Coordinates of C-alpha atoms in Angstrom, one line a residue:
M3 CA -19.1 -0.8 -27.5
E4 CA -20.6 -3.0 -24.8
T5 CA -22.0 -1.3 -21.7
Q6 CA -21.8 -3.1 -18.4
N7 CA -25.0 -4.3 -16.9
Y8 CA -24.6 -2.6 -13.5
T9 CA -27.8 -4.0 -12.1
K10 CA -26.8 -7.5 -12.8
K11 CA -23.4 -6.9 -11.3
A12 CA -24.8 -5.3 -8.2
I13 CA -27.3 -8.0 -7.5
K14 CA -24.9 -10.8 -8.3
N15 CA -22.1 -9.4 -6.1
F16 CA -24.6 -8.7 -3.3
I17 CA -25.7 -12.3 -3.4
I18 CA -22.1 -13.6 -3.3
I19 CA -21.0 -11.2 -0.6
T20 CA -24.1 -11.8 1.5
I21 CA -23.9 -15.6 1.4
F22 CA -20.2 -15.8 2.3
T23 CA -20.3 -12.8 4.8
L24 CA -23.2 -14.3 6.6
S25 CA -21.5 -17.7 6.6
A26 CA -18.4 -16.1 8.2
A27 CA -20.6 -14.2 10.6
L28 CA -22.4 -17.5 11.6
V29 CA -19.0 -19.2 12.2
S30 CA -17.8 -16.2 14.2
Y31 CA -21.0 -16.1 16.2
I32 CA -20.9 -19.8 17.0
Y33 CA -17.3 -19.3 18.0
R34 CA -18.4 -16.6 20.4
I35 CA -20.9 -19.0 21.9
F36 CA -18.2 -21.6 22.2
L37 CA -15.9 -19.2 24.0
A38 CA -18.7 -17.9 26.3
R39 CA -19.5 -21.5 27.3
S40 CA -15.8 -22.5 27.6
L41 CA -14.7 -19.5 29.7
T42 CA -16.0 -17.7 32.7
V43 CA -17.8 -14.3 32.2
E44 CA -14.7 -12.6 33.6
E45 CA -12.2 -14.5 31.3
Y46 CA -14.5 -13.9 28.3
G47 CA -14.6 -10.2 29.2
L48 CA -10.8 -10.0 29.8
F49 CA -10.0 -11.4 26.3
F50 CA -12.3 -8.9 24.6
S51 CA -11.1 -6.0 26.7
V52 CA -7.5 -6.7 25.4
F53 CA -8.8 -7.4 21.9
S54 CA -10.8 -4.1 21.7
L55 CA -7.9 -2.0 22.9
V56 CA -5.5 -3.5 20.4
A57 CA -8.1 -3.4 17.6
L58 CA -8.7 0.3 18.3
I59 CA -5.1 1.2 17.9
Y60 CA -4.5 -1.0 14.8
S61 CA -7.6 0.2 13.1
F62 CA -6.0 3.5 12.3
R63 CA -3.7 1.4 10.1
D64 CA -6.2 -1.1 8.9
I65 CA -8.6 0.9 6.8
S66 CA -6.9 4.1 5.6
F67 CA -4.3 3.1 3.0
Y68 CA -5.8 -0.4 2.5
E69 CA -9.1 1.1 1.6
S70 CA -7.5 3.2 -1.1
L71 CA -6.9 0.0 -3.1
T72 CA -10.7 -0.5 -3.2
K73 CA -11.1 3.1 -4.4
F74 CA -8.3 3.3 -7.1
I75 CA -8.1 -0.2 -8.5
P76 CA -11.5 0.0 -10.3
E77 CA -10.3 3.3 -11.9
F78 CA -7.0 1.9 -13.0
K79 CA -8.8 -1.2 -14.4
V80 CA -11.0 1.0 -16.5
N81 CA -7.8 2.5 -18.1
K82 CA -6.1 -0.9 -18.2
D83 CA -3.3 0.6 -16.1
E84 CA -1.7 -2.5 -14.4
K85 CA 1.5 -0.6 -13.6
S86 CA -0.4 1.8 -11.4
I87 CA -2.3 -1.1 -9.7
K88 CA 1.0 -2.7 -8.8
E89 CA 2.6 0.5 -7.6
S90 CA -0.5 1.1 -5.4
F91 CA -0.3 -2.4 -4.0
V92 CA 3.5 -2.1 -3.2
Y93 CA 3.1 1.4 -1.6
V94 CA 0.2 0.3 0.6
T95 CA 2.1 -2.9 1.6
I96 CA 5.2 -0.9 2.7
I97 CA 3.2 1.8 4.5
G98 CA 1.1 -0.8 6.3
F99 CA 4.1 -2.9 7.4
I100 CA 5.9 0.2 8.8
M101 CA 2.8 1.3 10.7
S102 CA 2.3 -2.2 12.0
I103 CA 5.8 -2.4 13.4
I104 CA 5.7 1.0 15.0
I105 CA 2.4 0.2 16.8
F106 CA 3.7 -3.2 17.9
I107 CA 6.8 -1.6 19.5
L108 CA 4.6 0.8 21.3
F109 CA 2.5 -2.1 22.7
I110 CA 5.7 -3.8 23.9
I111 CA 6.8 -0.7 25.7
F112 CA 3.5 0.0 27.3
S113 CA 2.2 -3.5 27.8
G114 CA 3.0 -3.4 31.6
F115 CA 1.3 -0.1 32.1
L116 CA -1.8 -1.2 30.2
A117 CA -2.0 -4.5 32.1
K118 CA -1.8 -2.7 35.4
N119 CA -3.9 0.4 34.8
Y120 CA -6.3 -0.6 32.0
I121 CA -7.0 -4.3 32.6
H122 CA -6.1 -4.1 36.3
D123 CA -4.3 -7.5 36.0
V124 CA -0.5 -7.6 35.5
A125 CA -0.8 -11.2 34.4
S126 CA -2.5 -10.0 31.2
M127 CA 0.7 -8.5 29.8
P128 CA 1.6 -11.5 27.6
L129 CA -1.9 -11.6 26.3
I130 CA -1.6 -7.9 25.2
I131 CA 1.6 -8.7 23.3
L132 CA 0.3 -11.8 21.6
V133 CA -2.9 -10.1 20.4
A134 CA -0.8 -7.2 19.1
I135 CA 1.2 -9.8 17.0
S136 CA -2.0 -11.2 15.6
F137 CA -3.0 -7.7 14.3
I138 CA 0.3 -7.3 12.5
L139 CA -0.6 -10.4 10.5
Y140 CA -4.2 -9.2 10.0
G141 CA -2.7 -6.3 8.0
G142 CA -1.6 -8.8 5.3
E143 CA -5.0 -10.4 5.2
L144 CA -6.7 -7.0 4.9
L145 CA -4.3 -5.9 2.1
L146 CA -5.5 -8.9 0.0
K147 CA -9.1 -8.5 0.9
Q148 CA -9.3 -4.8 -0.1
T149 CA -7.4 -5.7 -3.3
F150 CA -9.9 -8.4 -4.2
Q151 CA -12.7 -5.9 -3.6
G152 CA -11.0 -3.4 -5.9
Y153 CA -10.8 -6.0 -8.6
Q154 CA -14.5 -6.9 -7.8
E155 CA -13.4 -10.5 -7.3
M156 CA -16.2 -10.9 -4.8
I157 CA -15.9 -14.6 -4.2
L158 CA -12.3 -14.2 -3.1
F159 CA -13.1 -11.0 -1.2
S160 CA -16.0 -12.6 0.7
T161 CA -14.4 -16.0 1.5
I162 CA -11.2 -14.8 3.0
G163 CA -13.0 -13.8 6.2
L164 CA -14.9 -17.1 6.3
F165 CA -11.7 -19.2 6.0
K166 CA -10.0 -17.2 8.7
S167 CA -13.0 -17.6 11.0
V168 CA -12.9 -21.4 10.5
F169 CA -9.2 -21.5 11.1
I170 CA -9.5 -19.5 14.3
F171 CA -12.4 -21.7 15.6
A172 CA -10.5 -24.9 14.8
L173 CA -7.2 -23.8 16.4
T174 CA -9.0 -22.3 19.4
Y175 CA -10.7 -25.6 20.0
V176 CA -7.4 -27.5 19.9
F177 CA -5.6 -25.1 22.1
L178 CA -8.4 -25.0 24.7
K179 CA -8.4 -28.8 24.8
L180 CA -4.7 -28.6 25.5
G181 CA -5.4 -26.4 28.5
L182 CA -3.7 -23.3 27.2
G183 CA -6.6 -20.9 28.1
L184 CA -6.5 -17.3 26.9
I185 CA -3.0 -17.7 25.7
G186 CA -4.1 -20.5 23.5
I187 CA -6.8 -18.3 22.0
S188 CA -4.2 -15.7 21.2
Y189 CA -2.1 -18.4 19.4
A190 CA -5.2 -19.2 17.3
Y191 CA -5.5 -15.6 16.3
I192 CA -1.8 -15.5 15.2
L193 CA -1.8 -18.8 13.2
A194 CA -5.1 -18.3 11.4
P195 CA -4.1 -15.2 9.4
V196 CA -0.8 -16.9 8.5
L197 CA -2.7 -19.8 6.9
T198 CA -5.2 -17.4 5.3
I199 CA -2.5 -15.1 3.8
T200 CA -0.5 -18.1 2.4
I201 CA -3.5 -19.5 0.6
Y202 CA -4.9 -16.2 -0.8
S203 CA -1.5 -14.8 -1.8
F204 CA -1.0 -17.8 -4.0
I205 CA -4.4 -17.2 -5.6
F206 CA -3.8 -13.5 -6.1
F207 CA -0.4 -13.9 -7.9
K208 CA -1.6 -17.0 -9.8
K209 CA -5.1 -16.0 -10.9
V210 CA -6.0 -12.4 -10.2
F211 CA -2.7 -10.6 -11.2
P212 CA -0.5 -13.1 -13.0
N213 CA 1.6 -10.4 -14.5
F214 CA 2.5 -8.9 -11.1
F215 CA 6.1 -9.9 -11.1
L216 CA 6.6 -9.1 -14.8
I217 CA 5.6 -5.4 -14.5
K218 CA 8.4 -3.0 -13.7
I219 CA 7.5 0.0 -11.5
N220 CA 9.2 3.2 -10.7
Y221 CA 8.8 5.7 -7.9
N222 CA 5.5 7.4 -8.7
K223 CA 5.2 10.5 -6.6
P224 CA 1.8 11.8 -8.0
L225 CA 0.2 8.4 -7.3
L226 CA 1.6 8.3 -3.8
K227 CA 0.2 11.8 -3.2
R228 CA -3.2 10.6 -4.5
L229 CA -3.1 7.7 -2.0
F230 CA -2.2 10.0 0.8
R231 CA -4.9 12.5 -0.1
F232 CA -7.5 9.7 -0.1
A233 CA -6.1 7.9 2.9
I234 CA -5.6 10.7 5.4
P235 CA -9.3 11.8 5.6
T236 CA -10.3 8.2 5.4
F237 CA -7.8 7.4 8.2
L238 CA -9.5 10.1 10.4
G239 CA -13.0 9.2 9.4
V240 CA -12.6 5.5 10.0
G241 CA -10.5 6.1 13.1
F242 CA -13.4 8.2 14.6
G243 CA -15.8 5.5 13.5
V244 CA -13.7 2.8 15.2
I245 CA -13.6 4.9 18.4
I246 CA -17.3 4.6 18.5
T247 CA -17.1 0.9 18.1
Y248 CA -14.5 0.2 20.7
T249 CA -15.0 3.1 23.2
D250 CA -17.9 1.4 24.9
I251 CA -15.8 -1.7 25.7
I252 CA -12.7 0.3 26.7
M253 CA -14.6 2.6 29.0
L254 CA -16.6 -0.3 30.4
T255 CA -13.3 -1.9 31.3
L256 CA -12.1 1.2 33.0
F257 CA -15.3 2.1 34.9
S258 CA -17.1 -1.2 35.4
G259 CA -14.6 -4.1 34.9
V260 CA -14.3 -7.1 32.7
F261 CA -17.5 -8.8 34.0
Y262 CA -19.6 -6.2 32.3
V263 CA -17.4 -6.3 29.2
G264 CA -18.3 -10.0 29.0
L265 CA -22.0 -9.2 29.1
Y266 CA -21.6 -6.4 26.5
N267 CA -19.7 -8.7 24.2
I268 CA -22.7 -11.0 24.2
A269 CA -25.2 -8.3 23.2
L270 CA -22.9 -6.5 20.6
P271 CA -22.2 -9.5 18.3
T272 CA -25.8 -10.6 18.4
A273 CA -27.0 -7.1 17.4
N274 CA -24.3 -6.9 14.8
F275 CA -26.1 -9.6 12.8
L276 CA -27.8 -6.6 11.0
A277 CA -24.4 -5.1 10.3
Y278 CA -23.2 -8.2 8.6
I279 CA -26.0 -8.0 6.2
T280 CA -25.1 -4.4 5.5
I281 CA -21.6 -5.5 4.5
G282 CA -23.1 -7.1 1.4
F283 CA -24.9 -3.8 0.4
R284 CA -21.9 -1.7 1.3
N285 CA -19.2 -3.7 -0.4
V286 CA -21.3 -3.7 -3.6
I287 CA -22.1 0.0 -3.7
Y288 CA -18.6 1.1 -2.8
P289 CA -16.6 0.0 -5.9
L290 CA -19.7 0.4 -8.1
S291 CA -20.2 4.0 -7.0
S292 CA -16.6 4.7 -7.7
E293 CA -16.8 3.3 -11.2
L294 CA -20.2 5.0 -12.0
W295 CA -19.0 8.3 -10.6
S296 CA -15.8 8.2 -12.7
K297 CA -17.8 7.5 -15.8
K298 CA -20.4 10.2 -14.8
H299 CA -23.3 7.8 -14.9
M300 CA -25.2 9.8 -12.3
E301 CA -28.7 8.5 -13.0
H302 CA -27.5 4.9 -12.7
L303 CA -25.8 5.7 -9.4
S304 CA -28.8 7.4 -8.0
Q305 CA -31.1 4.6 -9.0
G306 CA -28.8 2.0 -7.5
I307 CA -28.6 3.8 -4.2
V308 CA -32.4 4.0 -3.9
L309 CA -32.7 0.3 -4.8
I310 CA -30.3 -0.6 -2.0
Y311 CA -32.2 1.7 0.4
K312 CA -35.4 -0.1 -0.4
Y313 CA -34.2 -3.7 -0.1
S314 CA -32.0 -3.1 2.9
F315 CA -35.0 -1.9 4.8
I316 CA -37.1 -4.9 3.7
I317 CA -34.4 -7.2 5.0
F318 CA -33.6 -5.3 8.2
I319 CA -37.1 -4.8 9.7
P320 CA -38.0 -8.4 10.5
I321 CA -34.5 -9.2 11.9
L322 CA -34.7 -6.1 14.1
I323 CA -38.1 -7.2 15.5
I324 CA -36.8 -10.7 16.2
L325 CA -33.7 -9.4 18.0
I326 CA -35.9 -7.1 20.2
F327 CA -38.8 -9.4 20.9
F328 CA -36.8 -12.6 21.4
S329 CA -33.7 -11.1 23.1
E330 CA -34.0 -13.0 26.4
I331 CA -34.7 -16.4 24.8
I332 CA -31.8 -15.8 22.3
I333 CA -29.3 -15.1 25.1
K334 CA -30.5 -17.9 27.5
T335 CA -30.5 -20.5 24.7
L336 CA -27.2 -19.7 23.1
F337 CA -25.0 -18.3 25.9
G338 CA -26.6 -19.5 29.1
Q339 CA -28.4 -18.0 32.1
E340 CA -25.3 -16.3 33.4
Y341 CA -25.4 -13.8 30.5
I342 CA -29.0 -12.8 30.9
G343 CA -27.9 -9.4 32.2
A344 CA -27.2 -8.4 28.6
N345 CA -30.9 -8.7 27.7
N346 CA -31.9 -5.0 27.6
T347 CA -28.5 -4.0 26.2
L348 CA -29.2 -6.3 23.2
K349 CA -32.5 -4.5 22.6
I350 CA -31.0 -1.1 22.6
L351 CA -28.0 -2.1 20.5
S352 CA -30.2 -3.8 17.9
I353 CA -32.0 -0.5 17.3
G354 CA -28.7 1.3 17.1
I355 CA -27.1 -1.1 14.7
F356 CA -30.2 -0.9 12.5
I357 CA -29.8 2.9 12.3
L358 CA -26.1 2.6 11.7
S359 CA -26.6 0.0 8.9
V360 CA -28.4 2.5 6.7
A361 CA -25.9 5.2 7.5
Q362 CA -23.1 2.9 6.4
I363 CA -24.6 2.6 3.0
N364 CA -24.3 6.4 2.7
Y365 CA -20.7 6.2 4.0
A366 CA -19.8 3.7 1.4
V367 CA -21.2 5.8 -1.4
L368 CA -19.5 9.0 -0.2
A369 CA -16.1 7.2 0.0
G370 CA -16.7 5.6 -3.4
I371 CA -17.2 9.0 -5.1
G372 CA -14.1 10.4 -3.4
K373 CA -15.7 12.4 -0.6
P374 CA -14.4 10.6 2.5
E375 CA -13.8 14.0 4.2
L376 CA -17.6 14.3 4.7
N377 CA -17.6 10.9 6.5
T378 CA -14.6 12.2 8.6
K379 CA -16.4 15.2 9.8
T380 CA -19.5 13.2 10.8
S381 CA -17.5 10.5 12.5
F382 CA -15.4 13.0 14.4
I383 CA -18.4 14.7 15.9
A384 CA -20.0 11.3 16.7
A385 CA -16.8 10.0 18.3
L386 CA -16.6 13.0 20.6
L387 CA -20.3 12.7 21.4
N388 CA -19.8 9.0 22.2
I389 CA -16.9 9.6 24.5
V390 CA -18.7 12.3 26.5
L391 CA -21.9 10.2 26.7
N392 CA -20.0 7.1 27.8
A393 CA -18.2 9.0 30.5
I394 CA -21.6 10.3 31.8
L395 CA -23.7 7.2 31.4
I396 CA -21.5 4.2 32.1
P397 CA -20.7 5.1 35.8
F398 CA -24.4 5.2 36.5
F399 CA -25.9 2.6 34.2
N400 CA -23.0 0.3 33.2
I401 CA -23.8 -1.6 30.0
I402 CA -27.1 0.1 29.5
G403 CA -25.4 3.5 29.6
A404 CA -22.8 2.3 27.0
A405 CA -25.6 1.0 24.7
L406 CA -27.6 4.3 25.0
A407 CA -24.5 6.3 24.2
T408 CA -23.9 4.2 21.1
L409 CA -27.6 4.5 20.0
I410 CA -27.5 8.3 20.2
C411 CA -24.3 8.5 18.2
Y412 CA -25.6 6.2 15.5
L413 CA -28.7 8.3 15.2
F414 CA -26.5 11.4 14.6
M415 CA -24.5 9.6 12.0
F416 CA -27.7 8.5 10.2
I417 CA -29.1 12.0 9.9
A418 CA -25.7 13.6 9.0
S419 CA -24.9 11.0 6.3
F420 CA -28.2 11.6 4.5
K421 CA -27.5 15.4 4.5
N422 CA -24.0 14.8 3.1
I423 CA -25.1 12.4 0.3
K424 CA -27.9 14.7 -0.8
S425 CA -25.4 17.5 -1.1
K426 CA -23.5 15.6 -3.8
I427 CA -26.0 13.4 -5.6
Q428 CA -29.6 14.1 -6.7
L429 CA -31.4 11.5 -4.7
N430 CA -35.1 10.8 -3.8
I431 CA -35.0 9.1 -0.5
P432 CA -37.8 6.4 -0.5
F433 CA -39.6 7.5 2.6
I434 CA -43.0 6.2 1.4
I435 CA -41.5 2.8 0.7
W436 CA -39.8 2.8 4.2
L437 CA -43.1 3.7 5.8
K438 CA -44.9 0.9 4.0
T439 CA -42.1 -1.5 5.0
I440 CA -42.5 -0.5 8.7
I441 CA -46.3 -1.1 8.4
A442 CA -45.5 -4.6 7.1
G443 CA -43.1 -5.0 10.0
A444 CA -46.0 -4.1 12.3
V445 CA -48.0 -6.9 10.8
F446 CA -45.0 -9.2 11.4
L447 CA -44.9 -8.2 15.1
I448 CA -48.7 -8.6 15.5
V449 CA -48.6 -12.1 14.1
V450 CA -45.6 -13.0 16.3
N451 CA -47.5 -11.8 19.4
L452 CA -50.7 -13.6 18.5
T453 CA -48.8 -16.9 17.8
I454 CA -47.0 -16.7 21.1
L455 CA -50.2 -15.8 22.9
L456 CA -51.9 -18.9 21.5
F457 CA -49.1 -21.4 21.9
G458 CA -46.8 -19.9 24.6
L459 CA -43.2 -18.8 24.5
N460 CA -40.4 -21.4 24.1
E461 CA -37.7 -22.2 21.5
L462 CA -40.0 -24.2 19.2
N463 CA -42.9 -21.9 19.4
A464 CA -40.7 -18.9 18.8
L465 CA -39.4 -20.5 15.6
I466 CA -43.0 -21.3 14.4
A467 CA -44.1 -17.8 15.2
I468 CA -41.2 -16.3 13.2
I469 CA -41.9 -18.5 10.2
V470 CA -45.7 -17.7 10.2
A471 CA -44.9 -14.0 10.7
L472 CA -42.5 -14.0 7.8
I473 CA -45.1 -15.3 5.5
F474 CA -47.5 -12.5 6.5
Y475 CA -44.7 -10.0 6.3
I476 CA -43.9 -11.0 2.7
L477 CA -47.6 -10.9 1.8
S478 CA -47.9 -7.5 3.3
L479 CA -45.1 -6.2 1.2
F480 CA -46.9 -7.3 -1.9
V481 CA -50.3 -6.0 -0.8
L482 CA -48.7 -2.6 0.0
K483 CA -46.9 -2.7 -3.3
V484 CA -43.5 -2.3 -1.7
V485 CA -42.5 -5.0 -4.1
T486 CA -44.3 -6.4 -7.1
I487 CA -44.2 -9.7 -9.1
T488 CA -43.1 -7.7 -12.2
E489 CA -40.2 -6.1 -10.2
I490 CA -39.1 -9.5 -8.9
K491 CA -39.1 -11.0 -12.4
D492 CA -37.2 -8.0 -13.7
I493 CA -34.5 -8.4 -11.0
C494 CA -34.2 -12.2 -11.7
K495 CA -33.7 -11.4 -15.4
R496 CA -31.0 -8.9 -14.5
I497 CA -29.1 -11.5 -12.4
D498 CA -28.7 -13.7 -15.5
V499 CA -25.4 -13.2 -17.4
V500 CA -26.0 -10.8 -20.3
K501 CA -24.3 -12.6 -23.2
N502 CA -25.0 -10.0 -25.9
G503 CA -23.6 -7.1 -23.8
Q504 CA -26.9 -5.2 -23.9
S505 CA -27.2 -2.3 -21.5
N506 CA -29.7 -2.2 -18.7
N507 CA -30.5 0.7 -16.4
L508 CA -29.5 0.3 -12.8
G509 CA -33.0 1.0 -11.6

């Protein structure tokens, strides 16, 4: 019997996901730049104040049951159980739609209250309703996305977000040119998922699951219970995690106003560049850990986690240094002088997102092995901590206070997630490798500073400094034996398609 080459699969999927995820992130980031330069700081902040509130509420729907597809489809695939796959898909579709409608009705009822007491602008009521409609449609997109991830159709999984981002950008450009303002942006957020769902639904039923309409299903109570048992703790865990993500913006809106929300929404997406890279690692290890855990391949799983720890750190360190050292020039060049007030916030959030990025790898593994309740407990405590810290710090320090609250919460999640994962899996955390990588990062920083000292600081010199520093960083990794030529060759071999079905260890 052929044994799957898990290393090859992990690396191949990581490359696919990273390329398309970073492409989507780049489009989204350019879109943010376009919005920031097309709107005033207050208008920019107003839109994302509304968006964050709606996203927070809908996120309780978005991940819980949808994510169960990513968990259970790989298991059903192993057993060639297409009937259970279809039943899961249908149940999640129905539950998601019902939850969407209930939430939308609540937004209609309370839109006037929110416009007056949250946004402090009654004219924002139509904007709240339109953004809520866009999130109903986003549920269909997420349903397909999580299903593709469960099937490990990584090209489809990773391109769906890219296409939606392109559609949003193009439609927003048209509507702003027509003078529709914030309402036009909302129209773009409604039409883009309609186009995306139409295209990817056709692909799903035609290519991924062509037997979908041929398979008869019945009411499967045990399966529905399994979905609920997985979804409810995930629902809570993700919900608490989303609270951390959006509480800053919501509480900034309440305590400081939409101007500071505008500044914060410059710093946050810039710092989130690290998080986009993590998506590649996370979305590879999640279904893979589920499959390896179900097959009891514990050694392969442990080796794979350590491998991801190692290379995530190698990638994160220079990016973190760039975001901190060049924060002011990044903001001025991309968004304009009026957003320079987000400079220190970007530095703090970059450190926080770096810490969170490693913690999210642990979260993905714990969810993949069917232990989402551990994530729930950690996220619950972190969410409460974030609310308390925001309430204390934002009134005194505005966006700096929000960033510090987030950093502290992410540090707690980082520590707790390692404690949780070590309680379930025998794991040797690569502290020595991390330390050597940080030393290589120090070399990177020294070279950057020396280059800037010699040639001065501007956009061109900053680019030259980064390129030169990256060369020294890579050389340092080899000198310190963080990576070796033999290891690189071995990884390259593992990427190749194994035609003879020969097994390779994950490490």
